[in-house]
């Protein structure tokens, strides 16, 4: 599994088209999203709308046109963040789930399954950005993790965690209650994206 190739083509001051090497959504569209609650069944749209400064996203096949808030960050700041969010969402959708695997019911079995997914599918992807995600524990079906490297202190860590990792784990383990991040993001030395002030 590889991170999708995404090019950015600015259209004007407020709109930019992002083109991938594969379709973003299962249906070819076009589909317009302006609020996160509209996008709960479309992880790439949900991920884009989670980026601070994005107002709207229109998906059609391998292309998404993003409209930014004129009072928000510039395209110089938004383009890499949108590319990252889209990449995380598309990649998590490609996580391989074995349909014949027994359902995970207890914390110990869930720990083993999550550790396997992290080692074989998640960490190879976040390593492309100099990061790593460590599984600390599973408590009452909640996965406890710690991010390091480029993920620690990254301004897009929450997008990676919620739209990428958590979505992928819930796809593989429907009984997962959620993820708790215990990372000290304030002490990150080399974040992939710096945090932006809101």
C-alpha positions as a Python dict, from the first residue, in 0.01 Angstrom:
ca = {
    (1, 'X'): (0, 0, 0),
    (2, 'X'): (135, 342, -91),
    (3, 'X'): (40, 698, -14),
    (4, 'X'): (-149, 844, -311),
    (5, 'X'): (30, 1086, -542),
    (6, 'X'): (-145, 1423, -513),
    (7, 'X'): (-79, 1728, -726),
    (8, 'X'): (-216, 2072, -645),
    (9, 'X'): (-337, 2305, -919),
    (10, 'X'): (-441, 2651, -791),
    (11, 'X'): (-744, 2780, -982),
    (12, 'X'): (-771, 3126, -828),
    (13, 'X'): (-717, 3298, -493),
    (14, 'X'): (-984, 3089, -317),
    (15, 'X'): (-995, 2760, -511),
    (16, 'X'): (-738, 2488, -567),
    (17, 'X'): (-779, 2152, -741),
    (18, 'X'): (-608, 1844, -602),
    (19, 'X'): (-564, 1552, -842),
    (20, 'X'): (-474, 1199, -730),
    (21, 'X'): (-351, 885, -899),
    (22, 'X'): (-675, 712, -793),
    (23, 'X'): (-1040, 808, -721),
    (24, 'X'): (-1109, 969, -385),
    (25, 'X'): (-1459, 828, -332),
    (26, 'X'): (-1631, 508, -444),
    (27, 'X'): (-1894, 699, -639),
    (28, 'X'): (-1755, 921, -914),
    (29, 'X'): (-1947, 1232, -804),
    (30, 'X'): (-1950, 1517, -822),
    (31, 'X'): (-2025, 1553, -452),
    (32, 'X'): (-2002, 1880, -261),
    (33, 'X'): (-1928, 1896, 113),
    (34, 'X'): (-1939, 2209, 329),
    (35, 'X'): (-1980, 2066, 680),
    (36, 'X'): (-1805, 1772, 852),
    (37, 'X'): (-2138, 1612, 946),
    (38, 'X'): (-2218, 1581, 572),
    (39, 'X'): (-1897, 1384, 522),
    (40, 'X'): (-1916, 1111, 787),
    (41, 'X'): (-1949, 840, 518),
    (42, 'X'): (-1674, 995, 301),
    (43, 'X'): (-1343, 992, 494),
    (44, 'X'): (-1147, 1198, 235),
    (45, 'X'): (-1409, 1474, 254),
    (46, 'X'): (-1418, 1457, 634),
    (47, 'X'): (-1038, 1483, 642),
    (48, 'X'): (-1027, 1788, 412),
    (49, 'X'): (-1298, 1969, 609),
    (50, 'X'): (-1099, 1905, 929),
    (51, 'X'): (-814, 2121, 793),
    (52, 'X'): (-829, 2468, 949),
    (53, 'X'): (-917, 2722, 679),
    (54, 'X'): (-1107, 2492, 440),
    (55, 'X'): (-1461, 2607, 362),
    (56, 'X'): (-1580, 2358, 99),
    (57, 'X'): (-1471, 2054, -103),
    (58, 'X'): (-1616, 1919, -428),
    (59, 'X'): (-1513, 1563, -519),
    (60, 'X'): (-1534, 1418, -870),
    (61, 'X'): (-1340, 1101, -953),
    (62, 'X'): (-968, 1158, -897),
    (63, 'X'): (-1013, 1535, -849),
    (64, 'X'): (-1123, 1748, -554),
    (65, 'X'): (-1168, 2123, -571),
    (66, 'X'): (-1113, 2286, -233),
    (67, 'X'): (-1239, 2633, -144),
    (68, 'X'): (-1052, 2811, 133),
    (69, 'X'): (-1183, 3068, 379),
    (70, 'X'): (-1062, 3410, 257),
    (71, 'X'): (-983, 3507, 618),
    (72, 'X'): (-791, 3182, 679),
    (73, 'X'): (-445, 3054, 589),
    (74, 'X'): (-303, 3107, 240),
    (75, 'X'): (-261, 2829, -17),
    (76, 'X'): (110, 2820, 68),
    (77, 'X'): (10, 2687, 411),
    (78, 'X'): (-304, 2495, 308),
    (79, 'X'): (-182, 2296, 8),
    (80, 'X'): (54, 2064, 201),
    (81, 'X'): (-202, 2025, 482),
    (82, 'X'): (-481, 1931, 241),
    (83, 'X'): (-249, 1692, 55),
    (84, 'X'): (-153, 1529, 384),
    (85, 'X'): (-516, 1499, 501),
    (86, 'X'): (-625, 1349, 169),
    (87, 'X'): (-332, 1109, 168),
    (88, 'X'): (-407, 990, 522),
    (89, 'X'): (-776, 935, 446),
    (90, 'X'): (-722, 757, 114),
    (91, 'X'): (-447, 540, 261),
    (92, 'X'): (-657, 438, 563),
    (93, 'X'): (-940, 339, 328),
    (94, 'X'): (-696, 98, 164),
    (95, 'X'): (-616, -87, 489),
    (96, 'X'): (-663, -455, 419),
    (97, 'X'): (-921, -636, 629),
    (98, 'X'): (-939, -1016, 632),
    (99, 'X'): (-1312, -1100, 612),
    (100, 'X'): (-1250, -1450, 750),
    (101, 'X'): (-1077, -1327, 1065),
    (102, 'X'): (-1266, -1383, 1390),
    (103, 'X'): (-1413, -1071, 1552),
    (104, 'X'): (-1195, -911, 1819),
    (105, 'X'): (-1381, -909, 2149),
    (106, 'X'): (-1136, -863, 2436),
    (107, 'X'): (-858, -613, 2507),
    (108, 'X'): (-576, -868, 2480),
    (109, 'X'): (-686, -989, 2136),
    (110, 'X'): (-745, -629, 2029),
    (111, 'X'): (-392, -534, 2140),
    (112, 'X'): (-246, -812, 1924),
    (113, 'X'): (-456, -713, 1622),
    (114, 'X'): (-376, -341, 1655),
    (115, 'X'): (-4, -414, 1699),
    (116, 'X'): (-10, -621, 1380),
    (117, 'X'): (-189, -345, 1185),
    (118, 'X'): (52, -80, 1319),
    (119, 'X'): (361, -284, 1224),
    (120, 'X'): (244, -395, 881),
    (121, 'X'): (28, -109, 756),
    (122, 'X'): (22, 210, 967),
    (123, 'X'): (385, 269, 1068),
    (124, 'X'): (528, 211, 720),
    (125, 'X'): (304, 495, 601),
    (126, 'X'): (373, 745, 883),
    (127, 'X'): (744, 661, 853),
    (128, 'X'): (733, 828, 510),
    (129, 'X'): (693, 1154, 703),
    (130, 'X'): (951, 1066, 968),
    (131, 'X'): (694, 958, 1226),
    (132, 'X'): (594, 654, 1427),
    (133, 'X'): (293, 550, 1633),
    (134, 'X'): (351, 326, 1934),
    (135, 'X'): (78, 111, 2084),
    (136, 'X'): (89, 157, 2462),
    (137, 'X'): (-218, -37, 2577),
    (138, 'X'): (-580, -128, 2510),
    (139, 'X'): (-820, -41, 2792),
    (140, 'X'): (-1191, -122, 2763),
    (141, 'X'): (-1164, -140, 2381),
    (142, 'X'): (-988, 199, 2368),
    (143, 'X'): (-645, 197, 2205),
    (144, 'X'): (-383, 407, 2388),
    (145, 'X'): (-105, 537, 2161),
    (146, 'X'): (199, 765, 2166),
    (147, 'X'): (327, 945, 1856),
    (148, 'X'): (695, 1021, 1797),
    (149, 'X'): (926, 1166, 1534),
    (150, 'X'): (750, 1377, 1272),
    (151, 'X'): (410, 1295, 1428),
    (152, 'X'): (495, 1438, 1773),
    (153, 'X'): (385, 1800, 1776),
    (154, 'X'): (267, 1788, 1414),
    (155, 'X'): (-12, 2032, 1333),
    (156, 'X'): (-186, 1753, 1142),
    (157, 'X'): (-148, 1483, 1411),
    (158, 'X'): (-519, 1490, 1494),
    (159, 'X'): (-611, 1443, 1126),
    (160, 'X'): (-367, 1153, 1099),
    (161, 'X'): (-505, 1000, 1417),
    (162, 'X'): (-878, 1045, 1355),
    (163, 'X'): (-911, 1030, 975),
    (164, 'X'): (-628, 786, 915),
    (165, 'X'): (-545, 558, 1204),
    (166, 'X'): (-876, 548, 1393),
    (167, 'X'): (-1082, 509, 1074),
    (168, 'X'): (-857, 224, 957),
    (169, 'X'): (-868, 48, 1294),
    (170, 'X'): (-1248, 77, 1318),
    (171, 'X'): (-1272, -74, 971),
    (172, 'X'): (-1057, -369, 1079),
    (173, 'X'): (-1192, -393, 1436),
    (174, 'X'): (-1557, -278, 1454),
    (175, 'X'): (-1563, -332, 1834),
    (176, 'X'): (-1296, -61, 1883),
    (177, 'X'): (-1432, 214, 2110),
    (178, 'X'): (-1176, 478, 2009),
    (179, 'X'): (-819, 599, 2042),
    (180, 'X'): (-659, 797, 2323),
    (181, 'X'): (-340, 985, 2238),
    (182, 'X'): (-101, 1029, 2534),
    (183, 'X'): (165, 1207, 2327),
    (184, 'X'): (325, 1521, 2471),
    (185, 'X'): (286, 1715, 2146),
    (186, 'X'): (432, 2028, 2306),
    (187, 'X'): (775, 1869, 2326),
    (188, 'X'): (796, 1756, 1962),
    (189, 'X'): (1139, 1849, 1823),
    (190, 'X'): (1080, 1793, 1453),
    (191, 'X'): (708, 1797, 1362),
    (192, 'X'): (621, 1724, 999),
    (193, 'X'): (386, 2026, 1002),
    (194, 'X'): (415, 2308, 1254),
    (195, 'X'): (100, 2391, 1446),
    (196, 'X'): (-84, 2700, 1328),
    (197, 'X'): (-245, 2947, 1562),
    (198, 'X'): (-620, 2963, 1535),
}
